[in-house]
Structures are given as structure tokens and as C-alpha cells.
Amino acid sequence: MQTEKPVGGETAAIDHVRVIGLELDSVMSKGYAFFPVFSGVAFTLAWIMGPSVHLYVLLLWAGAYALYIAARALATHEYQRSTHNPDPSHVDKWCQFVKASSFTHGLLIGSTAQIALPHLARPQQMGLTCLVIVVCVVAAIYAAPLPRPLTMFVSLSLVPYVAAWLWIEPRDALHMTYLVPLGAMFLVLYIAWPHHLALRKSFELVVANSKLAEKVHQNHLHLTKNYLQLQAMEQSTSFRFAVASHDLRQPIHALGFAVAGMDETDDPAVLKKGFAQLRESTALVSEMLMELMDLSQLERSAYIPDIRDIELESIFDQIRQSQGSAIAGRRGINLIVDAAKGVWVRSDMNLLRRILLNLVMNSIKYTLKGHVRVSWQYESGQVAVSVRDTGIGIPDDRLQDIFLDYVRLEEIPQEGAGLGLAIVRRAATLLKHPIKVSSEVGKGSVFKISLPAALRPRDAAQRREGPGECAMLPGPTAVVLVIEDHPYSLEVMCGMLRRWGYAAHGGSDGATALANLGDGSEPDLVISDMHLLKQTGLEAISQIRARFQRQIPAMLLTGDVSPALEADARAHRVTVAHKPFSPVLMARQIHAMLAEAV
């Protein structure tokens, strides 16, 4: 019997096969129990036929029946050995076997009507006919799950008896014994069909319950997995804060002692040294906090990359002006950053900058003398950026460990949370930028990241062909409006902007900032904190833009790294800068925003 392919998709077809498999199993699994029945039927039929059938014919029939029983026994054994195979071809193969078995058994039973019925006395004829009907009734109970093989067996068993009785008896109203097997055949099949439908419904319920149980099990596994992940994240977060708390104590401790050891009456050389210590400690605290924020975003999959064409030189220039360059200079290490003008890649500006800065800082930390070099080259349509150092090197058995959280090589004691390369790994994975590391202990290491190459954008080419970039930069009269509700932070920010040559005005909210701006003056740039007492930074920026009825460039300073805030800021066309923000990077960002607005 070919398994039917119902319409309804692959899932419905699989369920149908499973139902057919259950029907098949209900028949085949009872094979051993019916062997005594088969043997009893064969013996009884042979006993009834014996007095009137030639011995050789009887032996031939009995031998064929015994061979059938043996083949059925072997097939039942083989089926039960492979009964858990859910493959459709397996089910179809055994359905074909049941069909062949029913055909053979029906021929054996039906043949008795030809070889014995005409030669028996009337009582034996009726007894033989009734026995075959009983066999068909039992078969209907046994094989009702598979109606096609059952129909074949019953028809092959009883139709010969109908024909034999028609041949034996005269055809008149008084001799209608042929109706007994004929009526029995239809009655058996009529009764078997509702039984089959009921069994089919029960098997469908079994399959549905099995699917439901499997789904519940899968949901349980999924929930268990989520629970374990949340538990691991909670433990990781607790561990991260414990490590951060421990590592932040040193630079904060140094800050306290540096401030306590400074006095306005001190010698200028002493004050200069103290300020240098303050800058280094605050830079370290800022770096560690940025690492924790970056790792938190990447770990929660909260960061949505902004993939665009980037000129590599812009990031290389930030590396030259980063705090890493100052740290390298103080340690006597030569930081070499190759020129990359006209080299364009496709990536996320923020993550790529963080990757390269972290790699540079890591190389500087583990280099005692010599140099750290940042270079690039084309490789198979990609731009391969390398950070090469002459540091202590990394043992082969630690090459993969260095990308794990909180891992630091013990050869040189270092400050920091040990998250720099962990962030590199996560960011590179998110951007699908392959990263490789090779190292030789005592000679140095090479970190190489492959970036998709990009063509130089047309607007960038036109800009290079026009006036020089310096001619397009804003002059020192640019007006910057600062909104910050913390008085000391507002004073420090405005003072820093004035030292950079800008005309800085500020206030605790949009209205106050506008009042302090004075009449006749318009801001070229607005810098606002996000969480103000009276309004949000985005509301303050919108208020100022509405006052002057133009899209004034704006920067939002915040410690909130949520994707929702990023999306809201993009909708308002506001640049987001996450605290803590390096003064050097802020100066570059302000410079770039004002230059772009010209």
C-alpha cells in the first residue's frame, strides 16, 4: 500500500506517515499472538477437508499454509527489530508486505472452496463455510486499522465460496446458500469500516499528543537554556562589577592622593607632574568605564551596527591623537601609524575605532621598548589592518585565552579590567571582520583584522578636488551653546570650549541657555546632557532649533546606551556621544560637525 501524500505542507505529510505507522504497528505487533490462531485455523480446515480431499492435495495445501506461517513469523521478528524507524520508505515497505501477506492468506483460505467444498457432505460444507466466515470476522477485528489489506483478504476468502455455492446448488428460490458468504463478506467490511475510522481518529490524537508533548519538552529545554543563560549573565555581571570595583580603586586612589598632594603654592614643576598624574588616572578610569559600557552593549546584542563607507585615514588620525599616543610617548615607545589617505572600507565607525584603539592600547601595555606600528595592505579584495608590536609576545597556549573576559598576561603587571581584547572579539564577530593573531615570545605580536574594501564615495572625491579642508573649517568665532544642569560640569565644559577658541554660552535648560546667549547671537552648535531636571536633552535641542527655525548641529552627551535612545536621537538628527567622552575625541567631533555644517 502506498502511503498517501495529503495536501497541507510537509508537517501534515509527516503526521500522516506517523498515523500510518501507528496503524501498521497495531497490526504487525500482534503477529506472535496470532500464530496459535493461524495454526488452529490450518489444523481445523485440514481436519474438515481430510476425508474428502486427496492426500497429496491436502499435504500440498497444508505445506503452503505452514510456509506462510513461517514467513509471517520471520517478518514479524524483523519488523519488531526495526519498528522505531520513522522513515516514510520504511513504513511504505511494511505496508506493501501487509498487502502481500493479506493476498497470500486470502488465496490460501479461498482455495479451500475449490479443493474441498464440492466434495464434502452438506454438514461439512456448511461447517467449512462458517469457519471461513469466522476467520474473516476475526481478521476484521485484527486488521481493521488497515482497510485495504483487510478488504483484499476478506474478498479473496469469501468470493470463492460464493462462486462454489452457486456452482454446487441449483439456481432457484429454495437454494440460496451462496448468500451466506456473500452477505457475510459485506457485513464484515461494513462493520470493519467504522472500527477503522475510530482507530484512525485515536491514532491521530496519539500523534497530536506526541507533538504537543514534544513541543512542551522543547519549550522546557528552551526555558531551561534561557534560565541558565540569564543565571550565567547574572553571575558574569556580578563578577564584572566585582572586578571593575577592584580595578577602579587603584586609579581613583591615585586621583585622591594626587589631589591631596597638590597645593597652589607648590613649585610649577611639582604642579605639572601632579596634573600629569591626574590626566593619566582620569584617562584610565575613562577607558575602563568605556570598556564596561561597550562590553555590556555587545553582550546584550543591544548595539545595531551602522555600516557605511569609512576613510581609514580618519580612524588612523584618531589613533595618532588618542591617549594611547601620549602613554606610548611617556613610556619611550614609538607609535607609528601609516598614512591611509584614499583607503576606504565598509564598517561601523564606532566599533572599528574601538577595535583598533583597543588593539593599539593592548600592544602599548605589553611593549617595554621598541615600537607599535599600525599599517594596512590590500589582500584579496579586503583591506587588512595590522597592529604590530615589539613587545613580550604571547605563548602559543595563550593565543585564544587573550580574547576572553578579564584575561591579562601575568608577565607584566597591568592596570585595567582586562576587557580590551574581549571587546575586540565581540565587535569583530558582530561586524563579521575576521581577526587573526600571531606572536613569538620575546619578539612581539601581530594582530590583523580584515575589512571589506569600499570605493571612494563621490562626494569625498569632489571635496578633495575643491578648496583645501582647512579653508572649510570654522573660525574661532563659532558659537557653541552648552546645556547642563550640573553647575560645575557646565562651568568646566564652557571653560574648555573657550580655551579651544569657541564662544561658549550655557544654561541648565533650553530657556536658560537661550537667555544667556544674548540678543543677536545664534549658536553654530548645541551640546546638551540628556537627563536634565526640567526637560530632556532632545527636548532642549528641539526648543533651540525651533527658536532659530533651522537644523542646528547638535550633540547629546549621555551615559544611556539603550538602542531606543540611539534611534530617537537619529530621528532628531542628533549625534550621540556616550560618557565618559575623551576631550580629544570631543574636540575632533565638534571640529568635524562644525566643518560639515559650513
XYZ file of C-alpha atoms in Angstrom:
598
model
C 0.000 0.000 0.000
C 1.420 3.386 -0.993
C 1.315 5.981 1.774
C -0.880 8.892 0.728
C 0.536 12.434 0.491
C -2.102 14.791 1.864
C -2.205 18.441 0.962
C -1.167 20.731 3.822
C 2.553 21.003 3.751
C 5.486 18.986 4.915
C 4.307 18.844 8.532
C 0.921 17.370 7.533
C 2.669 14.753 5.369
C 4.940 13.761 8.256
C 1.948 13.491 10.602
C 0.122 11.326 8.033
C 3.087 8.963 7.798
C 3.204 8.738 11.595
C -0.507 7.812 11.688
C 0.006 5.126 9.027
C 2.968 3.873 11.054
C 0.785 3.509 14.157
C -1.860 1.630 12.152
C 0.817 -0.661 10.768
C 2.303 -1.214 14.200
C -1.079 -2.172 15.659
C -1.283 -4.990 13.073
C 2.321 -6.181 12.947
C 2.900 -6.090 16.700
C 0.185 -8.754 17.185
C 1.827 -11.237 14.823
C 3.213 -13.538 17.519
C -0.155 -13.680 19.333
C -1.940 -14.899 16.182
C 0.435 -17.735 15.365
C -1.581 -20.183 17.511
C -4.740 -18.891 15.806
C -3.238 -19.401 12.351
C -2.084 -22.886 13.303
C -5.502 -23.725 14.773
C -7.280 -22.495 11.629
C -4.972 -24.551 9.396
C -5.467 -27.674 11.512
C -9.265 -27.284 11.625
C -9.548 -26.681 7.893
C -7.336 -29.691 7.178
C -9.432 -31.861 9.568
C -12.691 -30.878 7.841
C -11.254 -31.368 4.351
C -9.326 -34.564 5.158
C -11.972 -37.273 4.474
C -12.912 -35.894 1.020
C -9.655 -34.404 -0.371
C -6.868 -36.372 -1.964
C -3.931 -36.783 0.458
C -1.373 -35.171 -1.864
C -3.579 -32.110 -2.410
C -4.167 -31.807 1.315
C -0.436 -32.089 2.053
C 0.358 -29.502 -0.613
C -2.192 -27.054 0.837
C -1.021 -27.667 4.425
C 2.622 -27.200 3.369
C 1.799 -23.890 1.679
C -0.064 -22.714 4.787
C 2.851 -23.755 7.048
C 5.268 -21.890 4.771
C 3.059 -18.805 5.019
C 3.018 -19.003 8.836
C 6.824 -19.334 8.922
C 7.310 -16.362 6.573
C 4.877 -14.314 8.673
C 6.823 -15.207 11.831
C 10.152 -14.136 10.328
C 8.640 -10.902 9.030
C 7.146 -10.124 12.439
C 10.538 -10.660 14.072
C 12.245 -8.383 11.537
C 9.570 -5.705 11.902
C 9.793 -5.596 15.688
C 13.557 -5.296 15.365
C 13.227 -2.133 13.258
C 9.879 -0.814 14.453
C 11.253 2.545 15.666
C 12.383 3.627 12.192
C 10.153 6.640 11.285
C 11.363 6.882 7.683
C 8.449 7.012 5.159
C 10.137 4.415 2.942
C 10.259 2.035 5.934
C 6.533 2.498 6.564
C 5.731 2.054 2.873
C 7.828 -1.140 2.663
C 5.947 -2.806 5.511
C 2.580 -1.640 4.183
C 3.464 -3.433 0.955
C 4.333 -6.528 2.982
C 0.963 -6.495 4.785
C -0.753 -6.190 1.422
C 1.196 -9.203 0.044
C 0.523 -11.160 3.252
C -3.219 -10.489 3.039
C -3.259 -11.507 -0.626
C -1.431 -14.780 0.106
C -3.538 -15.615 3.171
C -6.753 -14.845 1.289
C -5.722 -17.169 -1.549
C -4.944 -19.975 0.910
C -8.289 -19.635 2.692
C -10.289 -19.098 -0.509
C -8.665 -22.091 -2.242
C -10.423 -24.433 0.183
C -13.712 -23.632 -1.586
C -12.355 -25.138 -4.804
C -10.381 -28.103 -3.476
C -12.808 -29.267 -0.775
C -16.287 -27.706 -0.784
C -17.720 -29.601 -3.825
C -16.536 -32.952 -2.413
C -17.858 -32.590 1.154
C -21.181 -33.691 2.604
C -23.727 -30.984 3.298
C -22.927 -30.605 7.037
C -19.183 -30.381 6.367
C -19.864 -27.820 3.606
C -21.782 -25.594 5.995
C -19.172 -26.119 8.714
C -16.340 -25.199 6.371
C -18.211 -22.106 5.135
C -18.989 -20.943 8.688
C -15.376 -21.490 9.769
C -14.114 -19.293 6.928
C -16.675 -16.612 7.866
C -15.460 -16.744 11.486
C -11.861 -16.380 10.248
C -12.911 -13.267 8.278
C -14.672 -11.787 11.324
C -11.563 -12.303 13.467
C -9.443 -10.781 10.694
C -11.759 -7.744 10.650
C -11.059 -7.178 14.324
C -7.339 -7.801 13.898
C -6.689 -5.857 10.657
C -9.313 -3.071 10.852
C -6.547 -0.363 11.096
C -5.526 -1.250 7.511
C -8.768 -1.433 5.471
C -7.229 -2.141 2.047
C -5.376 -5.330 3.041
C -8.438 -6.389 5.059
C -10.746 -5.911 2.060
C -8.351 -7.924 -0.079
C -8.223 -10.801 2.443
C -11.990 -10.965 3.016
C -12.758 -10.785 -0.719
C -10.230 -13.492 -1.670
C -11.505 -15.687 1.172
C -15.297 -15.425 0.628
C -15.793 -14.714 -3.086
C -14.625 -18.295 -3.971
C -17.242 -19.642 -1.521
C -19.965 -17.574 -3.178
C -18.905 -18.960 -6.561
C -18.637 -22.523 -5.221
C -22.149 -22.454 -3.711
C -23.564 -21.048 -6.938
C -21.970 -23.961 -8.800
C -22.964 -26.614 -6.262
C -26.648 -25.712 -5.726
C -29.423 -25.346 -8.259
C -30.338 -21.762 -9.033
C -33.781 -21.418 -7.547
C -35.521 -19.706 -4.669
C -35.032 -22.687 -2.374
C -31.262 -22.876 -2.800
C -29.662 -19.571 -1.850
C -26.804 -20.669 0.422
C -24.403 -18.561 -1.642
C -25.983 -15.515 0.019
C -24.461 -16.589 3.347
C -20.816 -15.967 2.388
C -21.837 -13.022 0.185
C -23.786 -11.335 2.967
C -21.055 -12.162 5.478
C -18.459 -10.503 3.257
C -20.370 -7.231 3.007
C -21.363 -7.321 6.673
C -17.775 -7.856 7.807
C -16.492 -4.995 5.654
C -19.378 -2.745 6.711
C -18.668 -3.305 10.406
C -14.885 -3.029 9.947
C -15.017 0.436 8.325
C -16.397 2.401 11.359
C -13.925 0.496 13.515
C -11.141 1.645 11.196
C -12.319 5.285 11.349
C -12.422 5.188 15.151
C -8.909 3.736 15.265
C -7.679 6.334 12.755
C -9.067 9.109 14.954
C -7.400 7.668 18.043
C -4.066 7.371 16.211
C -4.337 10.980 15.045
C -4.914 12.002 18.660
C -1.857 9.980 19.683
C 0.252 11.828 17.083
C -1.176 15.197 18.151
C -0.493 14.429 21.809
C 3.001 13.270 20.916
C 3.661 16.531 19.051
C 2.265 18.521 21.955
C 4.434 16.626 24.423
C 7.449 17.164 22.192
C 6.659 20.864 21.932
C 6.266 21.107 25.706
C 9.592 19.313 26.090
C 11.277 21.666 23.614
C 9.779 24.698 25.383
C 11.020 23.301 28.676
C 14.515 22.877 27.229
C 14.351 26.387 25.755
C 13.218 27.904 29.043
C 15.874 25.946 30.912
C 18.512 27.171 28.478
C 17.301 30.776 28.837
C 17.284 30.427 32.602
C 20.838 29.100 32.608
C 21.907 31.908 30.262
C 20.288 34.515 32.498
C 21.903 32.925 35.510
C 25.274 32.937 33.754
C 24.772 36.571 32.711
C 23.848 37.486 36.271
C 26.961 35.759 37.583
C 29.026 37.376 34.836
C 27.581 40.785 35.679
C 28.287 40.302 39.376
C 31.801 39.165 38.583
C 32.294 42.077 36.182
C 31.246 44.622 38.776
C 33.431 42.946 41.376
C 36.422 43.094 39.036
C 35.593 46.653 37.958
C 35.214 47.720 41.583
C 38.609 46.234 42.386
C 40.380 47.651 39.327
C 38.825 51.113 39.563
C 40.071 51.539 43.107
C 43.680 51.980 42.005
C 43.230 54.948 39.623
C 40.654 56.550 41.950
C 43.049 56.032 44.850
C 45.791 57.679 42.771
C 43.444 60.554 41.937
C 42.779 61.163 45.619
C 46.445 61.201 46.538
C 47.345 63.377 43.550
C 44.748 65.984 44.505
C 45.692 65.823 48.184
C 49.384 66.244 47.335
C 48.877 69.381 45.253
C 48.831 72.898 46.619
C 48.601 76.226 44.834
C 51.877 77.285 46.495
C 53.771 74.326 45.063
C 56.589 74.731 42.590
C 55.325 74.776 38.947
C 57.320 71.619 38.181
C 55.543 69.792 41.023
C 52.152 71.054 39.840
C 52.944 69.985 36.291
C 53.808 66.475 37.495
C 50.622 66.346 39.582
C 48.453 67.404 36.664
C 50.098 64.734 34.517
C 49.194 62.133 37.143
C 45.627 63.440 37.243
C 45.310 63.218 33.460
C 46.684 59.673 33.384
C 44.417 58.481 36.211
C 41.281 60.068 34.736
C 42.175 58.623 31.316
C 42.474 55.161 32.856
C 39.130 55.489 34.663
C 37.505 56.713 31.436
C 38.978 53.815 29.443
C 37.792 51.217 31.947
C 34.276 52.651 32.084
C 34.075 52.764 28.275
C 35.193 49.138 28.106
C 32.487 48.103 30.564
C 29.828 50.031 28.624
C 30.956 48.629 25.276
C 31.026 45.073 26.623
C 27.576 45.499 28.142
C 26.119 46.637 24.816
C 27.762 43.855 22.818
C 26.830 41.199 25.387
C 23.160 42.203 25.318
C 23.135 42.419 21.492
C 21.850 45.947 22.014
C 24.238 47.538 19.536
C 22.959 47.908 15.975
C 25.894 48.420 13.595
C 25.743 51.399 11.266
C 27.610 50.034 8.232
C 28.880 52.696 5.873
C 31.902 53.659 3.774
C 34.712 54.948 6.012
C 38.023 56.506 5.042
C 40.606 54.566 7.030
C 42.729 57.673 7.471
C 40.053 59.254 9.686
C 40.396 56.422 12.210
C 44.184 56.303 11.886
C 44.249 60.039 12.680
C 42.222 59.428 15.843
C 44.744 56.766 16.874
C 47.554 59.314 16.443
C 45.741 61.749 18.732
C 44.428 59.222 21.248
C 45.588 58.871 24.834
C 47.470 55.769 23.688
C 49.841 58.021 21.770
C 50.532 60.045 24.922
C 51.036 56.902 27.024
C 53.416 55.474 24.402
C 55.399 58.720 24.424
C 55.771 58.690 28.203
C 56.989 55.079 28.066
C 59.509 55.794 25.333
C 57.643 53.654 22.802
C 57.393 54.851 19.227
C 53.796 54.704 17.950
C 53.891 54.582 14.138
C 50.623 54.969 12.229
C 50.957 54.657 8.445
C 49.155 57.043 6.120
C 45.868 55.707 4.742
C 44.518 58.593 2.648
C 42.196 57.393 -0.075
C 41.757 53.944 1.521
C 38.057 53.246 2.129
C 36.442 50.361 3.973
C 32.879 49.322 4.869
C 32.292 49.046 8.580
C 30.760 50.678 11.635
C 32.786 53.772 12.541
C 32.367 53.485 16.316
C 33.080 49.762 16.600
C 36.007 49.844 14.159
C 37.546 52.736 16.059
C 37.081 50.856 19.352
C 38.628 47.686 17.880
C 41.742 49.444 16.585
C 42.174 51.642 19.676
C 41.896 48.599 21.939
C 44.436 46.683 19.861
C 46.849 49.639 19.975
C 46.392 50.107 23.735
C 46.941 46.398 24.307
C 50.168 46.448 22.286
C 51.426 49.525 24.139
C 50.713 47.916 27.507
C 52.784 44.837 26.718
C 55.667 46.566 24.933
C 58.641 47.554 27.099
C 60.741 49.075 24.333
C 60.705 49.482 20.595
C 57.598 50.422 18.674
C 53.947 49.735 17.915
C 53.008 50.102 14.262
C 49.574 50.371 12.652
C 49.617 49.585 8.931
C 47.375 48.354 6.143
C 47.538 46.473 2.850
C 45.171 45.058 0.243
C 44.634 41.299 0.461
C 42.237 39.506 -1.900
C 39.804 42.397 -2.203
C 39.993 43.151 1.521
C 41.846 45.791 3.472
C 43.965 44.065 6.114
C 44.815 46.379 9.028
C 47.694 45.176 11.196
C 48.817 46.265 14.666
C 52.391 45.050 15.120
C 54.485 45.467 18.265
C 57.910 44.560 19.599
C 56.513 43.518 22.950
C 56.914 40.476 25.162
C 54.915 38.214 22.873
C 52.219 35.680 23.709
C 52.812 31.962 24.369
C 51.105 29.658 21.867
C 48.886 28.132 24.555
C 47.549 31.605 25.462
C 46.712 32.907 21.977
C 42.990 32.134 22.357
C 42.791 32.965 26.059
C 43.683 36.621 25.489
C 40.279 37.229 23.892
C 38.405 36.036 26.996
C 36.931 38.384 29.598
C 39.249 39.645 32.365
C 42.337 37.916 30.977
C 45.688 39.655 31.409
C 49.141 38.247 30.819
C 50.998 37.917 34.086
C 54.451 38.697 32.688
C 53.882 42.452 33.066
C 51.507 43.709 35.792
C 48.926 45.976 34.166
C 46.108 48.201 35.290
C 42.739 47.854 33.632
C 39.808 45.492 33.641
C 41.247 43.043 31.125
C 38.305 43.579 28.754
C 40.002 45.275 25.800
C 40.532 42.189 23.642
C 37.220 40.661 24.763
C 35.518 43.719 23.265
C 37.646 43.339 20.123
C 36.460 39.742 19.711
C 32.782 40.555 20.244
C 32.848 43.624 17.991
C 34.730 41.814 15.219
C 32.238 38.931 15.412
C 29.289 41.329 15.232
C 30.781 43.079 12.185
C 31.935 39.784 10.610
C 35.500 41.077 10.365
C 37.920 38.115 10.686
C 40.738 38.751 13.140
C 43.980 36.785 13.408
C 46.872 36.923 15.862
C 50.419 35.620 15.562
C 53.124 36.023 18.150
C 56.616 34.998 19.149
C 57.633 35.174 22.782
C 60.300 37.834 23.306
C 59.889 39.358 19.826
C 56.351 40.705 19.630
C 52.865 40.134 18.283
C 50.806 40.938 15.196
C 47.028 41.447 15.267
C 45.417 41.545 11.817
C 41.787 42.368 11.053
C 40.304 42.064 7.546
C 37.847 44.745 6.423
C 35.702 44.847 3.258
C 37.202 47.326 0.815
C 34.994 50.156 -0.457
C 35.213 52.569 -3.359
C 35.873 56.203 -2.516
C 32.493 57.996 -2.308
C 31.901 60.610 -4.982
C 31.241 63.451 -2.534
C 34.553 62.745 -0.822
C 36.350 62.863 -4.169
C 34.682 66.162 -5.057
C 35.574 67.592 -1.693
C 39.240 66.735 -2.167
C 39.161 68.355 -5.612
C 37.755 71.589 -4.199
C 39.267 74.030 -1.705
C 41.564 72.703 0.977
C 39.946 71.266 4.056
C 41.425 73.921 6.296
C 39.618 76.593 4.304
C 36.306 74.935 5.098
C 36.815 74.703 8.850
C 35.004 77.148 11.122
C 36.847 80.055 12.598
C 37.353 80.703 16.311
C 34.163 82.788 16.434
C 31.924 79.710 16.231
C 29.254 79.865 18.938
C 28.630 76.725 20.988
C 25.597 76.530 23.290
C 26.007 74.115 26.230
C 23.028 72.754 28.221
C 23.971 71.045 31.507
C 22.098 71.138 34.823
C 25.194 70.340 36.898
C 26.819 73.743 37.604
C 30.405 72.515 37.901
C 30.177 70.350 34.747
C 28.674 73.335 32.870
C 31.494 75.611 34.024
C 34.205 73.090 33.093
C 32.673 72.414 29.661
C 32.309 76.086 28.773
C 35.825 76.839 30.016
C 37.283 74.024 27.912
C 35.442 75.241 24.807
C 36.691 78.781 25.338
C 40.269 77.518 25.632
C 39.761 75.802 22.283
C 38.776 79.171 20.775
C 34.973 78.913 20.695
C 32.441 81.386 22.041
C 30.703 79.215 24.639
C 27.436 80.010 26.426
C 25.373 77.724 28.599
C 22.461 77.087 30.913
C 20.685 74.425 32.940
C 17.891 74.037 30.340
C 16.933 75.274 26.904
C 15.268 78.510 28.073
C 18.144 79.489 30.382
C 20.732 78.739 27.706
C 18.846 80.925 25.214
C 18.616 83.742 27.760
C 22.390 83.546 28.434
C 23.116 83.512 24.694
C 22.089 87.147 24.361
C 20.312 89.017 21.608
C 21.567 88.930 18.062
C 23.655 85.800 18.525
C 22.885 82.386 17.031
C 24.535 79.100 18.040
C 26.525 77.142 15.457
C 26.410 74.005 17.635
C 24.363 72.769 20.604
C 25.826 70.358 23.180
C 23.341 69.024 25.728
C 23.242 66.494 28.524
C 20.379 64.018 28.098
C 18.852 63.894 31.552
C 18.085 67.440 32.697
C 15.927 68.493 35.627
C 13.219 70.282 33.637
C 13.389 68.518 30.277
C 15.350 66.006 28.249
C 18.311 66.986 26.154
C 16.417 66.153 22.961
C 13.587 68.454 24.037
C 16.063 71.257 24.777
C 17.720 70.833 21.363
C 14.334 70.876 19.630
C 13.393 74.030 21.574
C 16.552 75.838 20.433
C 16.146 74.711 16.818
C 12.531 75.925 16.867
C 13.680 79.301 18.243
C 16.052 79.874 15.308
C 13.986 77.877 12.790
C 16.905 75.870 11.405
C 18.534 72.469 11.872
C 21.402 73.483 14.152
C 24.052 70.719 14.532
C 23.637 69.114 17.955
C 25.480 66.636 20.169
C 23.829 64.687 23.006
C 26.028 63.628 25.937
C 24.656 60.639 27.868
C 25.573 57.530 29.775
C 22.464 55.776 28.434
C 23.492 53.123 25.886
C 19.990 51.843 25.077
C 19.092 51.247 21.395
C 15.845 53.181 21.909
C 17.731 56.369 22.740
C 20.047 55.874 19.762
C 17.031 55.512 17.464
C 15.307 58.574 18.976
C 18.455 60.666 18.550
C 18.828 59.559 14.913
C 15.224 60.544 14.290
C 16.031 64.041 15.640
C 19.301 64.126 13.622
C 21.336 64.461 16.801
C 24.805 62.966 17.307
C 25.122 60.823 20.439
C 28.342 60.799 22.487
C 28.485 58.357 25.392
C 30.014 59.394 28.673
C 32.831 59.297 29.624
C 33.934 61.105 26.479
C 37.598 61.914 25.890
C 38.276 65.692 25.495
C 40.460 64.888 22.490
C 37.663 62.959 20.792
C 35.161 65.655 21.733
C 37.373 68.335 20.174
C 37.586 66.294 16.969
C 33.835 65.637 16.955
C 32.991 69.329 17.436
C 35.511 70.283 14.766
C 34.010 67.763 12.310
C 30.392 68.770 12.991
C 31.110 72.460 12.513
C 33.127 71.764 9.362
C 30.294 69.676 7.937
C 27.780 72.439 8.635
C 29.785 75.009 6.657
